[in-house]
Coordinates of C-alpha atoms in Angstrom, one line a residue:
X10 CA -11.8 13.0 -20.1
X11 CA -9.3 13.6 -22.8
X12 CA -7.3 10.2 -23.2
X13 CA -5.4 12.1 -26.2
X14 CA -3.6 14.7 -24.6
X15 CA -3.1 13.0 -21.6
X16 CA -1.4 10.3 -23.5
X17 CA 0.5 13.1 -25.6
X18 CA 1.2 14.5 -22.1
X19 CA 2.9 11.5 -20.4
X20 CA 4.7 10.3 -23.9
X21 CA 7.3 13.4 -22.8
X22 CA 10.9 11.9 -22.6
X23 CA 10.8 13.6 -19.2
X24 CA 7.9 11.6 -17.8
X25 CA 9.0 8.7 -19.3
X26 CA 12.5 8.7 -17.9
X27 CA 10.7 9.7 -14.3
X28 CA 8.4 6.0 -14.9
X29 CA 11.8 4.2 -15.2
X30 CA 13.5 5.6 -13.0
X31 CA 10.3 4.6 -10.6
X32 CA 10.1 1.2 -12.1
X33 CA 14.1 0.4 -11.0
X34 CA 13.9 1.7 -7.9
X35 CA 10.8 -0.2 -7.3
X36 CA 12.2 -3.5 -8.1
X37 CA 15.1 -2.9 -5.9
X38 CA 13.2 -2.1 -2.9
X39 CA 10.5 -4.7 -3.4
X40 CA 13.1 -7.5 -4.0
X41 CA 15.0 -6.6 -0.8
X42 CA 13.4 -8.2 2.3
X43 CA 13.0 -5.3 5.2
X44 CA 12.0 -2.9 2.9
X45 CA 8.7 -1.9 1.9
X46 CA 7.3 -0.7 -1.0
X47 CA 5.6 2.2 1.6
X48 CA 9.2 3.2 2.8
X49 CA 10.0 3.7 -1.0
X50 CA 7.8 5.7 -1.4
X51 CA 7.8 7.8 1.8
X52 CA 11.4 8.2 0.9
X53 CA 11.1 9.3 -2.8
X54 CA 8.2 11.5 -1.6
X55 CA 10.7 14.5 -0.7
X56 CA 12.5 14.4 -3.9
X57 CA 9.5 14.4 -6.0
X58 CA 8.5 18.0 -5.0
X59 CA 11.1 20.3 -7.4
X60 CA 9.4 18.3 -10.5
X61 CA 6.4 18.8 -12.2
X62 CA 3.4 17.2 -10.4
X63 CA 2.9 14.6 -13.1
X64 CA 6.6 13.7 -13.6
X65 CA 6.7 13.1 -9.7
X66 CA 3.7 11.5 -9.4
X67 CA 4.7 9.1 -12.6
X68 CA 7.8 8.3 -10.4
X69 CA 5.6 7.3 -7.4
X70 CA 3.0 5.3 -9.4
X71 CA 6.4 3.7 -10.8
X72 CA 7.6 2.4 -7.5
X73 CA 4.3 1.5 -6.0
X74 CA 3.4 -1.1 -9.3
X75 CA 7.3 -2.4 -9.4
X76 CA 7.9 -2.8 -5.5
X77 CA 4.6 -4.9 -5.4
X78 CA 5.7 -7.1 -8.2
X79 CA 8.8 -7.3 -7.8
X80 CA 8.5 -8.5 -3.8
X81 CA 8.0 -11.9 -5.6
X82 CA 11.1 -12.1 -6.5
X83 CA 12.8 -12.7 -3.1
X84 CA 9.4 -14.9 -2.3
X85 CA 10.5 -17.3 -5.4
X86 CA 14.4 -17.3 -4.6
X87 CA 14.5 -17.5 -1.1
X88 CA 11.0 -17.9 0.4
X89 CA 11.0 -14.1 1.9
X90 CA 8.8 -12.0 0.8
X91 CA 10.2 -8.8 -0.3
X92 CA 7.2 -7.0 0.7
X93 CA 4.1 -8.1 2.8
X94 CA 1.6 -8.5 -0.6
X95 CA 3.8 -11.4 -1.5
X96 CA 3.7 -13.3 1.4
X97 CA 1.1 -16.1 -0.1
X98 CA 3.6 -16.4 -3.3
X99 CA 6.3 -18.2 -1.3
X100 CA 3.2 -21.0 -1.0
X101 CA 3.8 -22.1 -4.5
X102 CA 6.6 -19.9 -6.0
X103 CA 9.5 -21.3 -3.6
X104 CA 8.2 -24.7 -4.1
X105 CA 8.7 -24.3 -8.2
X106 CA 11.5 -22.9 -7.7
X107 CA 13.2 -25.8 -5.9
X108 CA 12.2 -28.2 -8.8
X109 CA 15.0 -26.8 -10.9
X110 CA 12.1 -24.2 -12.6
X111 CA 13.1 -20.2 -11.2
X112 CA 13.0 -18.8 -14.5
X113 CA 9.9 -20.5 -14.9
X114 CA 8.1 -19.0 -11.5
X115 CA 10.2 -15.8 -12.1
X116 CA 8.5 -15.4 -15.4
X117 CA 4.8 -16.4 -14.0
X118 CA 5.1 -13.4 -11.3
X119 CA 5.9 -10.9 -14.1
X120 CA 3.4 -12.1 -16.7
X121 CA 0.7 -12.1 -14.5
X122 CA 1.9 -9.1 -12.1
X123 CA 1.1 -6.9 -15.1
X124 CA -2.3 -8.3 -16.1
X125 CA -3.4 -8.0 -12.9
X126 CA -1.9 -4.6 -12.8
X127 CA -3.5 -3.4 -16.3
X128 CA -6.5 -5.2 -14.9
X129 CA -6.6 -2.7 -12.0
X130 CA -6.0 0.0 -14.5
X131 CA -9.3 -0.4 -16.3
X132 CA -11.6 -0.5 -13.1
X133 CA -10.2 2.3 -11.7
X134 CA -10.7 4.0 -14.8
X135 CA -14.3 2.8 -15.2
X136 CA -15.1 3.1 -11.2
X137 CA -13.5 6.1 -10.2
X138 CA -15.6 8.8 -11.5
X139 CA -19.2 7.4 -10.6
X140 CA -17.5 6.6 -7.5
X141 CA -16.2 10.5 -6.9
X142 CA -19.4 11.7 -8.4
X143 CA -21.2 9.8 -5.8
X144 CA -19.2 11.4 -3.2
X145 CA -20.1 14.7 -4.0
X146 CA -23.6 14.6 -2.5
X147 CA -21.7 14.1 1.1
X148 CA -22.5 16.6 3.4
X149 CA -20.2 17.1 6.7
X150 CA -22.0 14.3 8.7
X151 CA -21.1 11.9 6.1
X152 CA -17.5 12.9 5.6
X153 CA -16.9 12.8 9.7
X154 CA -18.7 9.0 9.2
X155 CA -16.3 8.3 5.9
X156 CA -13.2 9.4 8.1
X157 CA -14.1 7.0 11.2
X158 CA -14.8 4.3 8.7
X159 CA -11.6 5.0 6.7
X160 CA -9.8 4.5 10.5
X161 CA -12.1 1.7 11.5
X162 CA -11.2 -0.8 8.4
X163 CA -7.7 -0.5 8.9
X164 CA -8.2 -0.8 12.3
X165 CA -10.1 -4.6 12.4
X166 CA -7.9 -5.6 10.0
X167 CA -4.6 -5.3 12.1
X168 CA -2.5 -7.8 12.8
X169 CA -2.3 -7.1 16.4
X170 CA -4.6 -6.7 18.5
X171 CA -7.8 -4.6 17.9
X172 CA -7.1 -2.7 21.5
X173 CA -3.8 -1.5 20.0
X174 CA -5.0 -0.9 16.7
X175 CA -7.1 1.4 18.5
X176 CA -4.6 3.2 20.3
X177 CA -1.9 4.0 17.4
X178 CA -5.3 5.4 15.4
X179 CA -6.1 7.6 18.7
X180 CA -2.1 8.8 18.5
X181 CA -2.5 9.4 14.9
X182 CA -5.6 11.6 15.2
X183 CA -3.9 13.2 18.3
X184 CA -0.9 14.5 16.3
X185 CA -3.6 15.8 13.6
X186 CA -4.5 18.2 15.9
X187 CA -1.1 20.4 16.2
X188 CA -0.9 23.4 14.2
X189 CA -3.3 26.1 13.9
X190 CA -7.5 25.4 14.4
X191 CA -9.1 25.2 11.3
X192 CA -11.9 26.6 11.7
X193 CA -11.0 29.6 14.1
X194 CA -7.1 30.2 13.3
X195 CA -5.6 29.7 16.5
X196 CA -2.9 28.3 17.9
X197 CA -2.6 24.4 19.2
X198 CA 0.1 22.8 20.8
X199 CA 2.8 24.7 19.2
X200 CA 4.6 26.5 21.6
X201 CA 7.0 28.5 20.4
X202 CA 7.7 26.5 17.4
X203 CA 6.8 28.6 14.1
X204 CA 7.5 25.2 11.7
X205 CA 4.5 23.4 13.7
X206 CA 2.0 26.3 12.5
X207 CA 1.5 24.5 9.9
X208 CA 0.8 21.1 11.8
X209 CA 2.8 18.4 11.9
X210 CA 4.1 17.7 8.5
X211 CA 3.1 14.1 6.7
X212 CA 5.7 13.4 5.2
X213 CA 9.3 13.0 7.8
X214 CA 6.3 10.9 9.6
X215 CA 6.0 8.3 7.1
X216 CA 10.0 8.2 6.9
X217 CA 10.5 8.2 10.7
X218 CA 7.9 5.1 11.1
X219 CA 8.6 2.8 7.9
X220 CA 12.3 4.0 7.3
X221 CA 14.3 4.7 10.5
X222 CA 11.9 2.7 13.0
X223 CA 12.2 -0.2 10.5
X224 CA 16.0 -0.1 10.3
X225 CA 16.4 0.8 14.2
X226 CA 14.1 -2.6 14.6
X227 CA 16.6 -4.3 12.5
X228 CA 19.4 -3.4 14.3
X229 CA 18.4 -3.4 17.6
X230 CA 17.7 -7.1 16.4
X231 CA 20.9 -8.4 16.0
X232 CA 19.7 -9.9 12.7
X233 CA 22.6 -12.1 11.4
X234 CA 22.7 -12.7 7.3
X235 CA 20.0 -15.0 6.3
X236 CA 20.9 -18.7 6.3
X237 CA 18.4 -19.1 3.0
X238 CA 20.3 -17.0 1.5
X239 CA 23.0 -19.6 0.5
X240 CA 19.6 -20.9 -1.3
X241 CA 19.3 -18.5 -3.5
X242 CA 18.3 -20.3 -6.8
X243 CA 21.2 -19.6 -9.3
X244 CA 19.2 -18.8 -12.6
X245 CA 20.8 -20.5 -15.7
X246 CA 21.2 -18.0 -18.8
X247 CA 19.4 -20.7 -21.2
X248 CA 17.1 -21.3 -18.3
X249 CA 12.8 -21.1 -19.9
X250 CA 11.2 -17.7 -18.6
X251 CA 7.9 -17.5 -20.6
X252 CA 4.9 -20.3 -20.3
X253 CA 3.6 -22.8 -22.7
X254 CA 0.1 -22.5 -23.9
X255 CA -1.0 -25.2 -22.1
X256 CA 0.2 -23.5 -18.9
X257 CA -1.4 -20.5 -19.7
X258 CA -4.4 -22.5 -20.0
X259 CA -4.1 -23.5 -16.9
X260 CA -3.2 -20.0 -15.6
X261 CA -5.6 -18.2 -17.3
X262 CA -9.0 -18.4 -15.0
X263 CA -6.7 -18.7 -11.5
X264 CA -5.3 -14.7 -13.1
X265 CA -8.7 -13.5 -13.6
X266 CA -10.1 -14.4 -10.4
X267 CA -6.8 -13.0 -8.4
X268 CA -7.6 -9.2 -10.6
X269 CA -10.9 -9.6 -9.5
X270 CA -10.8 -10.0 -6.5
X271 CA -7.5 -8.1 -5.9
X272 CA -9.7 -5.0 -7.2
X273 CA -12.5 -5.7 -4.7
X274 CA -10.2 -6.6 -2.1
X275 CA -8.3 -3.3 -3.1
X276 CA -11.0 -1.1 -2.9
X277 CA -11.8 -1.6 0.9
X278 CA -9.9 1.2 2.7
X279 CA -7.1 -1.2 5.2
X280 CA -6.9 -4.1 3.3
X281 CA -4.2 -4.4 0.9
X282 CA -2.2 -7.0 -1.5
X283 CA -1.5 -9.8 1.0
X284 CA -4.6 -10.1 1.9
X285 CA -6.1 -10.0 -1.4
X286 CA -3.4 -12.8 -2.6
X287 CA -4.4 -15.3 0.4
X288 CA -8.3 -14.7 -0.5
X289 CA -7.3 -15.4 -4.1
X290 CA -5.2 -18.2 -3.2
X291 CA -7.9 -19.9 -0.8
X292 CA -10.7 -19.2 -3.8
X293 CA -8.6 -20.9 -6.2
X294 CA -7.7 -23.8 -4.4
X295 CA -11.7 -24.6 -4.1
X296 CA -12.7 -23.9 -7.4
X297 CA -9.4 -25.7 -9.0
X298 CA -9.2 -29.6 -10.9
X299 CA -6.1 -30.0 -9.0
X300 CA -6.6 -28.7 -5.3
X301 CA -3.9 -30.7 -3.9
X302 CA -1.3 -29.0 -6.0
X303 CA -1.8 -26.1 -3.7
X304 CA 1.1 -25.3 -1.2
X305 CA 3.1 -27.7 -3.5
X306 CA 4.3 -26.2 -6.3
X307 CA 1.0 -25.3 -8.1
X308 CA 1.2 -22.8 -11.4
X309 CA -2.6 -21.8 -10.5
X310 CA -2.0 -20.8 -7.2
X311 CA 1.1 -18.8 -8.0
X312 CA -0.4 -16.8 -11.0
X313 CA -3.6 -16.1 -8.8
X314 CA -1.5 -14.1 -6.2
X315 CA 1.0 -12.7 -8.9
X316 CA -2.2 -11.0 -10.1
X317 CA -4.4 -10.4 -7.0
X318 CA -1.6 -8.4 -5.0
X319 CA -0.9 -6.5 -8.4
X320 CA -4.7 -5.7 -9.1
X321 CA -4.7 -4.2 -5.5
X322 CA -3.2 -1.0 -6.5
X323 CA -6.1 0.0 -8.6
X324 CA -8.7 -0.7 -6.2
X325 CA -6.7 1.2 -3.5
X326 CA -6.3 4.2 -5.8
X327 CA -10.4 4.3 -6.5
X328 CA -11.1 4.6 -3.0
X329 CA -8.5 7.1 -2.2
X330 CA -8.7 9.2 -5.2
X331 CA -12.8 9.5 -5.4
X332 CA -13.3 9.7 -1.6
X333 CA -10.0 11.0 -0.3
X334 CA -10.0 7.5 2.2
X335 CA -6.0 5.9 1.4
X336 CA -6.7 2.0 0.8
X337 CA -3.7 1.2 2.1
X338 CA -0.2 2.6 3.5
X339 CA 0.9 3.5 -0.3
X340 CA -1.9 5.2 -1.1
X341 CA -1.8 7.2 2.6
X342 CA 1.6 8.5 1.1
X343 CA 0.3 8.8 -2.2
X344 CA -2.6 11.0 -1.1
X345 CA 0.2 13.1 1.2
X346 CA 2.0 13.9 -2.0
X347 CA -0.4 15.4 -3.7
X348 CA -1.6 17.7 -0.7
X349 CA 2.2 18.6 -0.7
X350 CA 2.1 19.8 -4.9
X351 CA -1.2 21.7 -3.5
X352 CA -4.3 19.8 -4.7
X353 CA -7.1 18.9 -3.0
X354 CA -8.0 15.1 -2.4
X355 CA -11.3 13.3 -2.3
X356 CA -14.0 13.3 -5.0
X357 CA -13.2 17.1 -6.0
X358 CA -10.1 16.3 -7.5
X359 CA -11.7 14.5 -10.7
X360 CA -13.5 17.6 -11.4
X361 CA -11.0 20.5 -10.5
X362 CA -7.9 18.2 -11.5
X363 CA -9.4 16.2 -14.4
X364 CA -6.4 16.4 -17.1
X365 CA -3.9 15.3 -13.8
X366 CA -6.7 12.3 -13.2
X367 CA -6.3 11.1 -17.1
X368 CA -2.5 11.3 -17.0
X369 CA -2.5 9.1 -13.5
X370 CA -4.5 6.6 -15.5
X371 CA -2.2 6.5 -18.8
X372 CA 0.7 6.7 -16.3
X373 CA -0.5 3.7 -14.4
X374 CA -0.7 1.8 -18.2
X375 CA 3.0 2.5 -19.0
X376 CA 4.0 1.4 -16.0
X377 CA 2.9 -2.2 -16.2
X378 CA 4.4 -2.3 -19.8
X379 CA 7.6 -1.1 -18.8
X380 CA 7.6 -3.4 -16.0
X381 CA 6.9 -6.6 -18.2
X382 CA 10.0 -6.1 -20.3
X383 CA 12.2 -5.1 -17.5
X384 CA 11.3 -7.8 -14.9
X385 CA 11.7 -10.5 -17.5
X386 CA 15.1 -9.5 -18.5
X387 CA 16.8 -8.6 -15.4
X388 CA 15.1 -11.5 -12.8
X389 CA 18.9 -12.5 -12.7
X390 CA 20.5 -9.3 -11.3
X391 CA 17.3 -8.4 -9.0
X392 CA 18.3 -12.1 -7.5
X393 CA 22.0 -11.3 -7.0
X394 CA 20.7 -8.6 -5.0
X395 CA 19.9 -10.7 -2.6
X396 CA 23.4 -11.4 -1.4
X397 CA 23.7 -8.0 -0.1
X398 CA 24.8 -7.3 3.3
X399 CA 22.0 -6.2 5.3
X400 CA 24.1 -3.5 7.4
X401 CA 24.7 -1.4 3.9
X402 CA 21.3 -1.3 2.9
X403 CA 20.2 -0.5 7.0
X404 CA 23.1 2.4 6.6
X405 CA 21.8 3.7 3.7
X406 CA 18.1 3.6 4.2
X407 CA 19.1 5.5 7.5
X408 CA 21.4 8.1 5.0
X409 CA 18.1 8.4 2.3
X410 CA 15.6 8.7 5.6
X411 CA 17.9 12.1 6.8
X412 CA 18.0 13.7 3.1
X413 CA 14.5 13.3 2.0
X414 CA 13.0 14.4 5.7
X415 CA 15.0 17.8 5.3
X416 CA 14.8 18.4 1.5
X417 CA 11.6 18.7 1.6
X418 CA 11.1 22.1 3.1
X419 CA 14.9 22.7 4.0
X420 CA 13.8 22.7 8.0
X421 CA 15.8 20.8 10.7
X422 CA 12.3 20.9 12.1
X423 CA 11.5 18.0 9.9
X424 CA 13.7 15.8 10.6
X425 CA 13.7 15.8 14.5
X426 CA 10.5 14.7 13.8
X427 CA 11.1 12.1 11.7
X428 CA 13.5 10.9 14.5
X429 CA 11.0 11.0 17.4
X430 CA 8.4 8.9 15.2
X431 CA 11.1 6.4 14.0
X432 CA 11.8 5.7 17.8
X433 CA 8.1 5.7 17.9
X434 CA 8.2 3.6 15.3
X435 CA 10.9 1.2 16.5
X436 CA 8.7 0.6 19.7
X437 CA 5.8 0.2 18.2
X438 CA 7.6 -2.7 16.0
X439 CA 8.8 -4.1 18.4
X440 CA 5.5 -4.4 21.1
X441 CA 3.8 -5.4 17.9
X442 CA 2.0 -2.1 17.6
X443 CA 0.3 -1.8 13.8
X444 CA 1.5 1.5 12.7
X445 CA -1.5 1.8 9.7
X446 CA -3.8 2.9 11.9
X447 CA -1.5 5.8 13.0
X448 CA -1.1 7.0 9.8
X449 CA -4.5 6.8 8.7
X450 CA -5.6 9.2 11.6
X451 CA -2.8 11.8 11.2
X452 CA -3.9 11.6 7.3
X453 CA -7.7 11.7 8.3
X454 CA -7.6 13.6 12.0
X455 CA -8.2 16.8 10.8
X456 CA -11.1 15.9 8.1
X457 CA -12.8 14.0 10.9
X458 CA -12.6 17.4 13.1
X459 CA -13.0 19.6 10.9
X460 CA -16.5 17.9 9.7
X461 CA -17.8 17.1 12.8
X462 CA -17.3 20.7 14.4
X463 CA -19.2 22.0 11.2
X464 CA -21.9 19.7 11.8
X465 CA -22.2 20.8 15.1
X466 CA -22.1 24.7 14.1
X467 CA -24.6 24.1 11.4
X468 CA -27.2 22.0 13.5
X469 CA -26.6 24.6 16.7
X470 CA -24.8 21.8 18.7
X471 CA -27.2 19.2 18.2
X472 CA -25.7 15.3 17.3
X473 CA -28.7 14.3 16.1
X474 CA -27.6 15.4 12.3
X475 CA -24.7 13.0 12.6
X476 CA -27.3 10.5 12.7
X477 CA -29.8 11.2 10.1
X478 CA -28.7 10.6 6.8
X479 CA -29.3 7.4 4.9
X480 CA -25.7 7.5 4.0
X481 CA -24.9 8.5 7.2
X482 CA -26.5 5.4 8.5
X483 CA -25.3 2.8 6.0
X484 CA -21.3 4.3 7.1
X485 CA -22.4 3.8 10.8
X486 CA -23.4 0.4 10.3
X487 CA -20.1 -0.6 8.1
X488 CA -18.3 0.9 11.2
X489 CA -19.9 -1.3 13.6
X490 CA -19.0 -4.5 11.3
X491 CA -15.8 -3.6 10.4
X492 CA -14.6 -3.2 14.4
X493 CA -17.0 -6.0 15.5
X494 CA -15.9 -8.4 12.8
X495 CA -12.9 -9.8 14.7
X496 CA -15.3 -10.9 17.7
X497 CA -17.8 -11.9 15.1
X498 CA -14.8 -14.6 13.2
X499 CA -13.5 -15.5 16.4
X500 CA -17.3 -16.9 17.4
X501 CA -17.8 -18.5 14.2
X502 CA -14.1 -20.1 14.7
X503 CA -14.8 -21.4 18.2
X504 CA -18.1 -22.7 17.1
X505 CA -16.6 -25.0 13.6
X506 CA -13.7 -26.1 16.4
X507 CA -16.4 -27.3 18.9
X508 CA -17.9 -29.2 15.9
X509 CA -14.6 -30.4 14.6
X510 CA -13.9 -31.4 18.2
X511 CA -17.3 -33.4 18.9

């Protein structure tokens, strides 16, 4: 690849000012609790589309890397976390916080957000391509297997049940299936609708279940202000930001396991930042001098899941970039984006979009810089953010939901869609229904049909082919792990209690 004009490339003032503009909206959404660094992007999605491909996708990587970092902030001021991948930061951050040391803990996150996030940077880099050029010796078989097992990770790693995992993924891959067949061209459950030709568009999805179901949830709720948030540290201006050397001895080997396994973690399609940070956290605590520090104000234990949830983001964008599988919600959205600028995802991209593929990676660099300045110099306002009423942000998440839902494709179509699944989405929220798996087979429906019918046609209707493969085999066993796993933890649990017990 040509790292010289791609870096030429994103160096243009307009892709520059598009990473910005990404970075701050990032941090505003990630340091608001009750909103998500998915609904960010699902609702900058829409307004990406009139720019040039890289200049919107440079705004999207912007606000994926800052709302993942910056969803410490809220976890260190007031023991929220502003986005799920920050939920094991409150452990240690909140506690440091209290001792009088904010700017301290505010500092930590941002230092070590952005090594874990250039981290990420380099192994997607270095595992994307063998990873995409290993993908290109699938055959339809292996892609219908590489769907289910796409569906099947998020799936056993819900937080509900596995039995309602199960059912959003079997709505998901239901709604795939409007629009016209794609192998024979005719018409499925459209009616007389001409806008659902097409299918049912991605996009007013995303923003009906993460942005209107999330603010109707809110609502409906009754959710009164915060009491913590008369806690909110108040940062002094003299106030140290940056480490010693001696704490960054201390920090150094707790940050390099956290981007290791963050990338590993990452790379598993379902899995995501928070649990990558807990992992970390839980390694950490066993390998570290001072174990008991954990939970209790430790430096090690907050720079571990600064980095881990940070070095997520580039093992979610191998996966979904060489194979075409999101690793996560953002990456779902991410990988609905760039259908919508009209190229192809999964391991074909790195060889028909290779110049697009370099820029991603030089934009993904920038980003972390920018955000290491910007996060250490305004931790003070992104904190005073806190104080804002929840009913202006619900009101104008619901505003942003409506514009980006219809600017899209200028249809009213769109956004009585976006309505019915944010109703969807607000039951779903509130039964405790997880809504990755739903997403994951809308995203992934039609490749899993589409591959499996051509297996059939090819092999004369036999399913034997499905099953002969080595690779084949190897996803079929991964499936049956990754949906047996919860039964398999649970008897390993009940065993250690019975020991515990006797």
């Amino acid at each position: 690849m040509d790292y010289l004009s791609a870096i030429q490339s994103v160096m243009n003032p307009m892709c520059l000012l598009c990473i910005l503009l990404g970075v701050a909206v990032g941090m505003v959404v990630g340091t608001l609790p009750g909103l998500t660094s998915v609904m960010a992007i699902s609702l900058i999605t829409p307004l990406t589309f009139k720019l040039n491909p890289t200049y919107g996708f440079a705004m999207l990587l912007g606000v994926y890397n800052s709302a993942i970092f910056s969803g410490g902030i809220s976890a260190i001021a007031i023991n929220t976390p502003g986005t799920p991948a920050s939920i094991a930061t409150t452990f240690d951050g909140y506690k440091i916080s209290q001792r009088g040391r904010a700017g301290f803990a505010l500092g930590v996150n941002t230092i070590y957000s952005v090594i874990g996030g250039l981290f990420s940077t380099i192994a997607l880099m270095v595992a994307c391509a063998p990873l995409a050029r290993l993908a290109l010796n699938f055959g339809s078989p292996e892609y219908f297997w590489l769907a289910l097992f796409g569906l099947s990770m998020m799936i056993s790693v819900s937080h509900a049940s596995l039995a309602k995992g199960l059912v959003t993924g079997f709505v998901g891959m239901l709604l795939a299936t409007v629009g016209l067949d794609p192998l024979l061209g005719s018409k499925r459950f459209v009616g007389n609708n001409i806008s659902l030709m097409d299918g049912i568009a991605f996009i007013p999805v995303m923003i009906g279940l993460f942005g209107v179901g999330e603010m109707l949830f809110q609502i409906f709720e009754h959710k009164k202000e915060d009491d913590n948030k008369k806690d909110i540290v108040d940062l002094k201006d003299k106030e140290r930001v940056l480490p010693t050397k001696e704490e960054h001895k201390r920090m150094t080997i707790p940050g390099l396991i956290g981007s290791v396994i963050g990338v590993l973690v990452g790379i598993v399609p379902g899995t995501g930042g928070d649990i990558s940070a807990l992992i970390s956290w839980d390694v950490c605590k066993r390998v570290s001098k001072h174990p008991e520090e954990f939970g209790d104000g430790s430096v090690e234990g907050l720079a571990t899941t600064c980095a881990s949830n940070n070095a997520s983001i580039g093992g979610a964008l191998t996966t979904a970039l060489a194979l075409g599988i999101p690793g996560d919600g953002n990456t779902a959205v991410l990988l609905g984006a760039l259908t919508m600028y009209g190229m192809v995802t999964g391991p074909t991209l790195l060889s028909n979009s290779a110049p697009f593929v370099c820029r991603l990676y030089i934009i993904m660099i920038i980003a972390n810089l920018i955000i290491l300045p910007l996060g250490l110099l305004s931790a003070k306002a992104c904190i005073r953010l806190l104080s804002i009423k929840s009913q202006y942000i619900q009101m104008a998440v619901l505003l942003i939901c409506c514009v980006g839902a219809y600017s899209m494709n200028r249809n009213y179509t769109d956004v009585i869609v976006m309505f019915i699944a944010g109703i969807c989405g607000f039951f779903f929220r509130k039964y405790d229904y997880p809504l990755g798996p739903m997403i994951l087979g809308l995203l992934l429906g039609d490749m899993c049909e589409t591959n499996l019918r051509r297996t059939l046609m090819l092999s004369n209707g036999s399913y034997l082919q499905l099953f002969t493969g080595p690779i084949s085999i190897g996803l079929i066993v991964l499936i049956l792990l990754a949906i047996g796993w919860p039964f398999i933890s649970n008897l390993f649990q009940k065993k250690k209690n019975k020991k515990v017990e006797g």
